[in-house]
PDB file of C-alpha atoms in Angstrom:
ATOM      1  CA  MET A   1       2.487  89.711 -53.053  1.00  0.00           C
ATOM      2  CA  ALA A   2      -1.325  90.373 -53.616  1.00  0.00           C
ATOM      3  CA  ASP A   3      -4.406  87.069 -53.502  1.00  0.00           C
ATOM      4  CA  THR A   4      -3.164  84.161 -55.290  1.00  0.00           C
ATOM      5  CA  ALA A   5      -4.971  80.242 -55.905  1.00  0.00           C
ATOM      6  CA  LEU A   6      -3.525  77.812 -57.273  1.00  0.00           C
ATOM      7  CA  ILE A   7      -6.434  75.367 -58.132  1.00  0.00           C
ATOM      8  CA  LYS A   8      -6.161  71.483 -59.282  1.00  0.00           C
ATOM      9  CA  TRP A   9      -8.271  69.663 -61.981  1.00  0.00           C
ATOM     10  CA  GLY A  10     -10.762  68.749 -59.219  1.00  0.00           C
ATOM     11  CA  LYS A  11     -11.922  64.323 -58.464  1.00  0.00           C
ATOM     12  CA  ARG A  12     -15.844  64.953 -59.471  1.00  0.00           C
ATOM     13  CA  PHE A  13     -15.734  64.087 -62.095  1.00  0.00           C
ATOM     14  CA  ASN A  14     -19.338  64.818 -63.121  1.00  0.00           C
ATOM     15  CA  GLN A  15     -17.707  68.176 -63.274  1.00  0.00           C
ATOM     16  CA  ALA A  16     -15.871  67.202 -66.702  1.00  0.00           C
ATOM     17  CA  TYR A  17     -17.219  66.021 -70.457  1.00  0.00           C
ATOM     18  CA  ASN A  18     -16.932  62.231 -69.298  1.00  0.00           C
ATOM     19  CA  TYR A  19     -19.019  60.571 -73.238  1.00  0.00           C
ATOM     20  CA  GLY A  20     -16.690  58.899 -74.117  1.00  0.00           C
ATOM     21  CA  SER A  21     -13.872  60.496 -72.775  1.00  0.00           C
ATOM     22  CA  GLU A  22     -10.844  58.602 -71.063  1.00  0.00           C
ATOM     23  CA  ILE A  23      -9.122  61.296 -68.470  1.00  0.00           C
ATOM     24  CA  THR A  24      -6.110  60.101 -66.278  1.00  0.00           C
ATOM     25  CA  LEU A  25      -6.214  61.660 -62.300  1.00  0.00           C
ATOM     26  CA  GLU A  26      -1.980  61.674 -61.715  1.00  0.00           C
ATOM     27  CA  SER A  27      -0.114  63.068 -58.726  1.00  0.00           C
ATOM     28  CA  HIS A  28       1.404  66.063 -60.640  1.00  0.00           C
ATOM     29  CA  GLN A  29      -1.678  66.523 -63.992  1.00  0.00           C
ATOM     30  CA  VAL A  30      -4.814  65.191 -65.488  1.00  0.00           C
ATOM     31  CA  THR A  31      -5.004  63.501 -68.882  1.00  0.00           C
ATOM     32  CA  PHE A  32      -7.932  64.438 -71.285  1.00  0.00           C
ATOM     33  CA  SER A  33      -9.033  62.674 -74.129  1.00  0.00           C
ATOM     34  CA  SER A  34     -12.304  62.711 -76.518  1.00  0.00           C
ATOM     35  CA  PRO A  35     -11.585  63.693 -79.679  1.00  0.00           C
ATOM     36  CA  MET A  36     -14.688  63.391 -81.375  1.00  0.00           C
ATOM     37  CA  MET A  37     -16.224  65.295 -78.774  1.00  0.00           C
ATOM     38  CA  PRO A  38     -18.167  68.763 -80.770  1.00  0.00           C
ATOM     39  CA  VAL A  39     -16.579  72.249 -81.308  1.00  0.00           C
ATOM     40  CA  GLY A  40     -17.583  74.312 -78.265  1.00  0.00           C
ATOM     41  CA  THR A  41     -18.426  72.177 -76.280  1.00  0.00           C
ATOM     42  CA  THR A  42     -16.865  72.450 -71.960  1.00  0.00           C
ATOM     43  CA  ILE A  43     -14.603  69.986 -71.702  1.00  0.00           C
ATOM     44  CA  LYS A  44     -13.784  71.145 -67.509  1.00  0.00           C
ATOM     45  CA  ALA A  45     -16.393  73.681 -65.694  1.00  0.00           C
ATOM     46  CA  TRP A  46     -14.143  75.105 -62.209  1.00  0.00           C
ATOM     47  CA  HIS A  47     -17.233  77.542 -60.451  1.00  0.00           C
ATOM     48  CA  SER A  48     -16.898  79.630 -56.325  1.00  0.00           C
ATOM     49  CA  LYS A  49     -20.000  78.552 -55.707  1.00  0.00           C
ATOM     50  CA  GLY A  50     -20.745  74.722 -54.552  1.00  0.00           C
ATOM     51  CA  SER A  51     -23.310  72.600 -54.775  1.00  0.00           C
ATOM     52  CA  TYR A  52     -25.606  71.215 -52.331  1.00  0.00           C
ATOM     53  CA  GLY A  53     -27.157  68.435 -54.228  1.00  0.00           C
ATOM     54  CA  GLU A  54     -26.369  64.872 -54.059  1.00  0.00           C
ATOM     55  CA  ASP A  55     -22.775  65.331 -54.793  1.00  0.00           C
ATOM     56  CA  ARG A  56     -21.955  68.278 -52.633  1.00  0.00           C
ATOM     57  CA  ALA A  57     -19.431  69.129 -54.343  1.00  0.00           C
ATOM     58  CA  ALA A  58     -16.897  71.783 -52.712  1.00  0.00           C
ATOM     59  CA  PRO A  59     -15.798  74.893 -54.540  1.00  0.00           C
ATOM     60  CA  LEU A  60     -12.895  74.649 -56.018  1.00  0.00           C
ATOM     61  CA  LEU A  61     -12.845  78.866 -57.296  1.00  0.00           C
ATOM     62  CA  PRO A  62     -12.290  81.179 -54.767  1.00  0.00           C
ATOM     63  CA  LEU A  63     -14.071  84.534 -53.997  1.00  0.00           C
ATOM     64  CA  LEU A  64     -13.508  87.466 -55.198  1.00  0.00           C
ATOM     65  CA  LYS A  65     -13.761  90.524 -55.107  1.00  0.00           C
ATOM     66  CA  PRO A  66     -15.586  93.252 -57.100  1.00  0.00           C
ATOM     67  CA  GLY A  67     -13.932  96.168 -59.360  1.00  0.00           C
ATOM     68  CA  LYS A  68     -10.092  94.202 -59.289  1.00  0.00           C
ATOM     69  CA  THR A  69      -8.810  92.839 -62.200  1.00  0.00           C
ATOM     70  CA  TYR A  70      -7.300  89.467 -61.915  1.00  0.00           C
ATOM     71  CA  GLU A  71      -5.109  87.627 -63.633  1.00  0.00           C
ATOM     72  CA  VAL A  72      -5.163  84.228 -64.981  1.00  0.00           C
ATOM     73  CA  ILE A  73      -2.750  81.387 -66.049  1.00  0.00           C
ATOM     74  CA  PHE A  74      -3.688  77.901 -67.413  1.00  0.00           C
ATOM     75  CA  PHE A  75      -0.410  75.195 -67.705  1.00  0.00           C
ATOM     76  CA  ILE A  76      -1.497  72.838 -69.738  1.00  0.00           C
ATOM     77  CA  GLN A  77       1.082  71.117 -72.216  1.00  0.00           C
ATOM     78  CA  GLU A  78       1.717  72.732 -74.892  1.00  0.00           C
ATOM     79  CA  ASN A  79       0.346  70.343 -78.814  1.00  0.00           C
ATOM     80  CA  PRO A  80      -0.287  71.752 -81.113  1.00  0.00           C
ATOM     81  CA  LYS A  81      -3.034  69.820 -82.491  1.00  0.00           C
ATOM     82  CA  ASN A  82      -4.702  71.104 -79.702  1.00  0.00           C
ATOM     83  CA  GLN A  83      -6.597  74.598 -79.311  1.00  0.00           C
ATOM     84  CA  PHE A  84      -8.883  75.270 -76.278  1.00  0.00           C
ATOM     85  CA  ARG A  85     -11.442  78.649 -75.948  1.00  0.00           C
ATOM     86  CA  VAL A  86     -12.319  80.053 -71.737  1.00  0.00           C
ATOM     87  CA  ASN A  87     -15.949  81.163 -71.074  1.00  0.00           C
ATOM     88  CA  ILE A  88     -16.401  83.012 -67.600  1.00  0.00           C
ATOM     89  CA  ASP A  89     -20.258  83.228 -66.696  1.00  0.00           C
ATOM     90  CA  PHE A  90     -20.464  85.473 -64.002  1.00  0.00           C
ATOM     91  CA  ARG A  91     -23.885  85.299 -61.843  1.00  0.00           C
ATOM     92  CA  ASP A  92     -25.881  86.919 -59.938  1.00  0.00           C
ATOM     93  CA  GLN A  93     -27.353  85.839 -56.240  1.00  0.00           C
ATOM     94  CA  PHE A  94     -30.876  83.679 -58.299  1.00  0.00           C
ATOM     95  CA  GLY A  95     -27.382  81.629 -60.482  1.00  0.00           C
ATOM     96  CA  GLN A  96     -28.291  84.066 -63.422  1.00  0.00           C
ATOM     97  CA  ILE A  97     -26.526  84.417 -65.916  1.00  0.00           C
ATOM     98  CA  THR A  98     -25.761  88.218 -66.003  1.00  0.00           C
ATOM     99  CA  ALA A  99     -22.359  88.566 -67.915  1.00  0.00           C
ATOM    100  CA  THR A 100     -19.858  86.371 -69.914  1.00  0.00           C
ATOM    101  CA  GLN A 101     -16.597  86.524 -71.529  1.00  0.00           C
ATOM    102  CA  TYR A 102     -14.917  84.795 -73.624  1.00  0.00           C
ATOM    103  CA  PHE A 103     -11.051  84.352 -74.307  1.00  0.00           C
ATOM    104  CA  GLU A 104      -8.613  83.076 -76.644  1.00  0.00           C
ATOM    105  CA  GLU A 105      -5.696  82.725 -74.914  1.00  0.00           C
ATOM    106  CA  LEU A 106      -4.823  80.442 -72.194  1.00  0.00           C
ATOM    107  CA  HIS A 107      -3.155  84.170 -70.464  1.00  0.00           C
ATOM    108  CA  PHE A 108      -5.480  86.180 -70.025  1.00  0.00           C
ATOM    109  CA  THR A 109      -7.429  89.175 -67.229  1.00  0.00           C
ATOM    110  CA  PHE A 110     -10.472  89.924 -66.256  1.00  0.00           C
ATOM    111  CA  GLN A 111     -12.030  92.278 -63.880  1.00  0.00           C
ATOM    112  CA  TYR A 112     -15.141  90.547 -61.534  1.00  0.00           C
ATOM    113  CA  PRO A 113     -18.334  93.009 -61.931  1.00  0.00           C
ATOM    114  CA  HIS A 114     -19.314  94.592 -58.292  1.00  0.00           C
ATOM    115  CA  ASN A 115     -22.545  92.689 -59.288  1.00  0.00           C
ATOM    116  CA  ALA A 116     -21.832  89.472 -59.413  1.00  0.00           C
ATOM    117  CA  ALA A 117     -22.457  87.344 -56.775  1.00  0.00           C
ATOM    118  CA  HIS A 118     -20.769  84.090 -57.762  1.00  0.00           C
ATOM    119  CA  TYR A 119     -18.937  83.437 -60.913  1.00  0.00           C
ATOM    120  CA  SER A 120     -17.534  80.012 -63.088  1.00  0.00           C
ATOM    121  CA  ILE A 121     -14.755  79.170 -65.343  1.00  0.00           C
ATOM    122  CA  ASN A 122     -14.909  76.719 -68.096  1.00  0.00           C
ATOM    123  CA  LEU A 123     -12.508  75.537 -70.640  1.00  0.00           C
ATOM    124  CA  ASN A 124     -13.898  74.718 -73.829  1.00  0.00           C
ATOM    125  CA  ASN A 125     -13.244  72.707 -76.956  1.00  0.00           C
ATOM    126  CA  ILE A 126     -12.138  73.457 -80.365  1.00  0.00           C
ATOM    127  CA  LYS A 127     -10.429  71.457 -81.981  1.00  0.00           C
ATOM    128  CA  HIS A 128      -7.909  68.138 -79.664  1.00  0.00           C
ATOM    129  CA  GLU A 129      -5.915  65.115 -79.745  1.00  0.00           C
ATOM    130  CA  LYS A 130      -5.181  64.818 -76.596  1.00  0.00           C
ATOM    131  CA  LEU A 131      -5.003  67.486 -73.112  1.00  0.00           C
ATOM    132  CA  VAL A 132      -2.833  67.551 -70.476  1.00  0.00           C
ATOM    133  CA  PHE A 133      -3.663  70.028 -67.460  1.00  0.00           C
ATOM    134  CA  TYR A 134      -1.023  70.404 -64.566  1.00  0.00           C
ATOM    135  CA  ASP A 135      -3.629  73.488 -62.896  1.00  0.00           C
ATOM    136  CA  ILE A 136      -4.929  76.866 -63.261  1.00  0.00           C
ATOM    137  CA  ILE A 137      -3.352  79.817 -61.254  1.00  0.00           C
ATOM    138  CA  LEU A 138      -4.975  83.196 -60.408  1.00  0.00           C
ATOM    139  CA  MET A 139      -4.147  86.048 -58.785  1.00  0.00           C
ATOM    140  CA  GLU A 140      -5.077  89.765 -57.578  1.00  0.00           C
ATOM    141  CA  LYS A 141      -3.078  92.179 -60.148  1.00  0.00           C
ATOM    142  CA  VAL A 142      -1.497  94.935 -57.750  1.00  0.00           C
ATOM    143  CA  GLU A 143      -1.023  97.895 -59.198  1.00  0.00           C
ATOM    144  CA  ASN A 144       3.137  98.601 -59.756  1.00  0.00           C
ATOM    145  CA  ASP A 145       3.956  94.421 -59.116  1.00  0.00           C
ATOM    146  CA  SER A 146       6.043  92.530 -61.675  1.00  0.00           C
ATOM    147  CA  VAL A 147       5.455  88.930 -60.812  1.00  0.00           C
ATOM    148  CA  GLU A 148       7.215  86.071 -62.280  1.00  0.00           C
ATOM    149  CA  VAL A 149       4.992  82.122 -62.706  1.00  0.00           C
ATOM    150  CA  GLU A 150       8.173  79.314 -63.260  1.00  0.00           C
ATOM    151  CA  ARG A 151       6.339  76.219 -63.187  1.00  0.00           C
ATOM    152  CA  GLY A 152       8.282  72.785 -63.301  1.00  0.00           C
ATOM    153  CA  GLU A 153       7.253  69.506 -62.520  1.00  0.00           C
ATOM    154  CA  GLY A 154       5.520  69.107 -59.117  1.00  0.00           C
ATOM    155  CA  LEU A 155       6.455  72.768 -58.100  1.00  0.00           C
ATOM    156  CA  THR A 156       5.637  76.138 -58.848  1.00  0.00           C
ATOM    157  CA  PHE A 157       7.579  79.403 -57.882  1.00  0.00           C
ATOM    158  CA  ILE A 158       4.967  82.965 -57.895  1.00  0.00           C
ATOM    159  CA  LYS A 159       7.830  85.956 -57.329  1.00  0.00           C
ATOM    160  CA  CYS A 160       7.202  89.416 -56.668  1.00  0.00           C
ATOM    161  CA  GLN A 161       9.570  91.989 -57.458  1.00  0.00           C
ATOM    162  CA  THR A 162       8.118  94.822 -55.468  1.00  0.00           C
ATOM    163  CA  PRO A 163      11.783  95.682 -53.633  1.00  0.00           C
ATOM    164  CA  SER A 164      12.406  95.058 -50.123  1.00  0.00           C
ATOM    165  CA  GLU A 165      15.358  94.729 -47.392  1.00  0.00           C
ATOM    166  CA  LYS A 166      14.070  91.526 -46.684  1.00  0.00           C
ATOM    167  CA  PHE A 167      13.360  87.872 -49.049  1.00  0.00           C
ATOM    168  CA  GLN A 168      10.851  86.132 -47.286  1.00  0.00           C
ATOM    169  CA  LEU A 169       9.819  83.026 -49.264  1.00  0.00           C
ATOM    170  CA  ARG A 170       6.909  80.939 -48.148  1.00  0.00           C
ATOM    171  CA  VAL A 171       6.436  77.028 -48.623  1.00  0.00           C
ATOM    172  CA  HIS A 172       2.949  75.563 -49.143  1.00  0.00           C
ATOM    173  CA  SER A 173       1.602  71.757 -49.543  1.00  0.00           C
ATOM    174  CA  SER A 174      -0.086  71.673 -53.885  1.00  0.00           C
ATOM    175  CA  ASP A 175      -1.875  68.152 -52.834  1.00  0.00           C
ATOM    176  CA  ARG A 176      -5.150  69.955 -51.961  1.00  0.00           C
ATOM    177  CA  GLU A 177      -7.742  70.124 -54.701  1.00  0.00           C
ATOM    178  CA  SER A 178      -7.534  73.998 -54.346  1.00  0.00           C
ATOM    179  CA  ILE A 179      -5.687  76.555 -52.160  1.00  0.00           C
ATOM    180  CA  MET A 180      -5.814  80.088 -51.834  1.00  0.00           C
ATOM    181  CA  VAL A 181      -3.790  82.339 -50.335  1.00  0.00           C
ATOM    182  CA  SER A 182      -3.314  86.420 -49.225  1.00  0.00           C
ATOM    183  CA  ASP A 183       0.362  87.182 -49.093  1.00  0.00           C
ATOM    184  CA  ASN A 184       1.484  90.551 -48.559  1.00  0.00           C
ATOM    185  CA  THR A 185       5.037  89.894 -47.444  1.00  0.00           C
ATOM    186  CA  ALA A 186       6.467  86.801 -49.618  1.00  0.00           C
ATOM    187  CA  ASN A 187       8.217  87.891 -52.135  1.00  0.00           C
ATOM    188  CA  LEU A 188       8.463  83.807 -53.461  1.00  0.00           C
ATOM    189  CA  LEU A 189       5.584  81.299 -53.141  1.00  0.00           C
ATOM    190  CA  LEU A 190       6.365  77.863 -53.778  1.00  0.00           C
ATOM    191  CA  PHE A 191       3.391  75.585 -54.628  1.00  0.00           C
ATOM    192  CA  VAL A 192       4.755  71.888 -54.201  1.00  0.00           C
ATOM    193  CA  SER A 193       3.801  68.725 -53.820  1.00  0.00           C
ATOM    194  CA  GLN A 194       4.859  66.290 -50.940  1.00  0.00           C
ATOM    195  CA  LYS A 195       5.014  63.741 -53.540  1.00  0.00           C
ATOM    196  CA  THR A 196       7.459  66.085 -54.941  1.00  0.00           C
ATOM    197  CA  ASP A 197      11.195  64.873 -54.784  1.00  0.00           C
ATOM    198  CA  PHE A 198      12.970  66.755 -52.279  1.00  0.00           C
ATOM    199  CA  GLN A 199      16.466  67.364 -54.856  1.00  0.00           C
ATOM    200  CA  ALA A 200      14.827  68.490 -57.419  1.00  0.00           C
ATOM    201  CA  VAL A 201      12.590  70.969 -54.504  1.00  0.00           C
ATOM    202  CA  LEU A 202      15.984  72.297 -52.634  1.00  0.00           C
ATOM    203  CA  SER A 203      17.862  72.211 -56.336  1.00  0.00           C
ATOM    204  CA  ALA A 204      15.081  75.343 -57.194  1.00  0.00           C
ATOM    205  CA  ILE A 205      14.668  77.142 -54.444  1.00  0.00           C
ATOM    206  CA  ILE A 206      18.509  77.138 -53.744  1.00  0.00           C
ATOM    207  CA  ASP A 207      19.104  78.595 -57.381  1.00  0.00           C
ATOM    208  CA  LYS A 208      16.168  80.981 -56.791  1.00  0.00           C
ATOM    209  CA  LEU A 209      18.235  82.256 -53.116  1.00  0.00           C
ATOM    210  CA  GLU A 210      21.993  82.267 -54.551  1.00  0.00           C
ATOM    211  CA  THR A 211      21.263  86.323 -55.641  1.00  0.00           C
ATOM    212  CA  GLN A 212      19.999  86.868 -52.678  1.00  0.00           C
ATOM    213  CA  ASP A 213      21.571  89.885 -50.335  1.00  0.00           C
ATOM    214  CA  GLY A 214      20.243  90.800 -46.454  1.00  0.00           C
ATOM    215  CA  LEU A 215      17.897  88.659 -44.523  1.00  0.00           C
ATOM    216  CA  ILE A 216      15.997  85.836 -46.438  1.00  0.00           C
ATOM    217  CA  GLU A 217      13.507  84.641 -43.915  1.00  0.00           C
ATOM    218  CA  ILE A 218      11.120  80.285 -44.788  1.00  0.00           C
ATOM    219  CA  LYS A 219       7.979  80.971 -43.702  1.00  0.00           C
ATOM    220  CA  THR A 220       5.961  78.572 -43.293  1.00  0.00           C
ATOM    221  CA  GLY A 221       2.621  78.026 -45.427  1.00  0.00           C
ATOM    222  CA  VAL A 222      -0.386  75.561 -45.884  1.00  0.00           C
ATOM    223  CA  ASP A 223       0.064  72.082 -45.024  1.00  0.00           C
ATOM    224  CA  PHE A 224       4.033  72.819 -44.069  1.00  0.00           C
ATOM    225  CA  ALA A 225       3.366  70.518 -40.910  1.00  0.00           C
ATOM    226  CA  LYS A 226       2.747  67.421 -43.179  1.00  0.00           C
ATOM    227  CA  PHE A 227       6.097  67.560 -45.697  1.00  0.00           C
ATOM    228  CA  SER A 228       8.793  65.658 -45.140  1.00  0.00           C
ATOM    229  CA  ILE A 229      11.392  65.557 -42.333  1.00  0.00           C
ATOM    230  CA  GLU A 230      13.397  67.115 -44.833  1.00  0.00           C
ATOM    231  CA  PHE A 231      11.427  69.774 -45.441  1.00  0.00           C
ATOM    232  CA  GLN A 232      11.089  70.537 -41.342  1.00  0.00           C
ATOM    233  CA  SER A 233      15.110  70.616 -41.542  1.00  0.00           C
ATOM    234  CA  LEU A 234      15.750  72.950 -44.957  1.00  0.00           C
ATOM    235  CA  PRO A 235      16.803  75.958 -42.743  1.00  0.00           C
ATOM    236  CA  GLU A 236      19.977  74.415 -40.801  1.00  0.00           C
ATOM    237  CA  ILE A 237      20.470  72.599 -45.096  1.00  0.00           C
ATOM    238  CA  LEU A 238      20.095  76.710 -46.293  1.00  0.00           C
ATOM    239  CA  HIS A 239      22.599  77.915 -43.490  1.00  0.00           C
ATOM    240  CA  THR A 240      24.418  75.099 -44.110  1.00  0.00           C
ATOM    241  CA  TYR A 241      25.060  75.794 -48.110  1.00  0.00           C
ATOM    242  CA  PHE A 242      25.187  79.434 -47.293  1.00  0.00           C
ATOM    243  CA  PRO A 243      27.231  80.154 -44.491  1.00  0.00           C
ATOM    244  CA  ASP A 244      27.261  83.664 -45.117  1.00  0.00           C
ATOM    245  CA  LYS A 245      23.728  84.541 -45.469  1.00  0.00           C
ATOM    246  CA  LYS A 246      21.498  85.432 -42.897  1.00  0.00           C
ATOM    247  CA  ILE A 247      18.493  82.934 -42.506  1.00  0.00           C
ATOM    248  CA  GLN A 248      15.359  83.289 -41.029  1.00  0.00           C
ATOM    249  CA  THR A 249      12.045  80.714 -40.096  1.00  0.00           C
ATOM    250  CA  ASP A 250       8.602  80.303 -38.605  1.00  0.00           C
ATOM    251  CA  ILE A 251       9.340  76.236 -38.389  1.00  0.00           C
ATOM    252  CA  LYS A 252       9.834  75.092 -35.021  1.00  0.00           C
ATOM    253  CA  ASN A 253      12.239  72.912 -33.545  1.00  0.00           C
ATOM    254  CA  THR A 254      11.764  69.176 -33.755  1.00  0.00           C
ATOM    255  CA  THR A 255      13.250  66.328 -32.899  1.00  0.00           C
ATOM    256  CA  ASP A 256      12.465  64.258 -36.318  1.00  0.00           C
ATOM    257  CA  LEU A 257      14.974  67.032 -37.814  1.00  0.00           C
ATOM    258  CA  LEU A 258      18.438  66.002 -40.092  1.00  0.00           C
ATOM    259  CA  THR A 259      21.199  65.335 -38.569  1.00  0.00           C
ATOM    260  CA  ALA A 260      24.536  67.664 -39.859  1.00  0.00           C
ATOM    261  CA  TYR A 261      26.342  64.162 -41.474  1.00  0.00           C
ATOM    262  CA  GLU A 262      22.656  63.782 -43.157  1.00  0.00           C
ATOM    263  CA  ILE A 263      22.566  67.430 -44.207  1.00  0.00           C
ATOM    264  CA  GLN A 264      26.736  66.921 -45.710  1.00  0.00           C
ATOM    265  CA  MET A 265      25.417  64.356 -47.486  1.00  0.00           C
ATOM    266  CA  LEU A 266      22.692  66.010 -48.986  1.00  0.00           C
ATOM    267  CA  LEU A 267      24.373  68.908 -50.095  1.00  0.00           C
ATOM    268  CA  LEU A 268      26.896  66.951 -51.245  1.00  0.00           C
ATOM    269  CA  ALA A 269      24.147  64.317 -53.603  1.00  0.00           C
ATOM    270  CA  LEU A 270      22.903  66.984 -55.525  1.00  0.00           C
ATOM    271  CA  GLN A 271      26.166  68.820 -56.728  1.00  0.00           C
ATOM    272  CA  LYS A 272      26.535  65.157 -58.247  1.00  0.00           C
TER     273      LYS A 272
END
């Protein structure tokens, strides 16, 4: 699986349209409303270069490779009363715009120019009643790789269909404002908030592993050590649920694991 980034709205209000806007930041989403804003106005901008002024804003977009093709997916709640346009500005080392690409859809691909030093992605208003924004997936497109993205509340799966003798799941925390991972071995990436209900996460993981034959590897990703005891006990839980499957993990042994009884109760609750 190629380079993949999960990008949130961000906590800095000065990078969004604030004049008369109502903006609500929640754990899994951001709600934005400013129905009277002019057509073509930028609702929100994301940048690959940080600001070194008073706000000291860190960049939310990853650095990209010149000449490579990237796929972008905006995860926004569907609403027939909403219409948006996206543009990407490519800039040189002096901050001057050298090229701009426009997109009418919220799922598109683009090629990163050889002469670009940094770039910004801008979500622009055509019309809207209320925007409910979840996140953005940005990933490099690799020849012969078939990638599927599936999103639920508080979790995102990115599955690579490349044939492999083993199936590797890597679990990342999605609680940072921006996460960039480079992983050539994982068949399935899971980005999940530490606040997401573990039962829902476990049910989704079991569903993904149910049909997998051969070796299954459970790997730790970004901020995995911050997850709850249930996540730390994930290999033991899956061993109990799939007694005939071969499961390996790099999760380090710890005294803070669920007991066999607690795992049984957890799996019983899952069946209700």
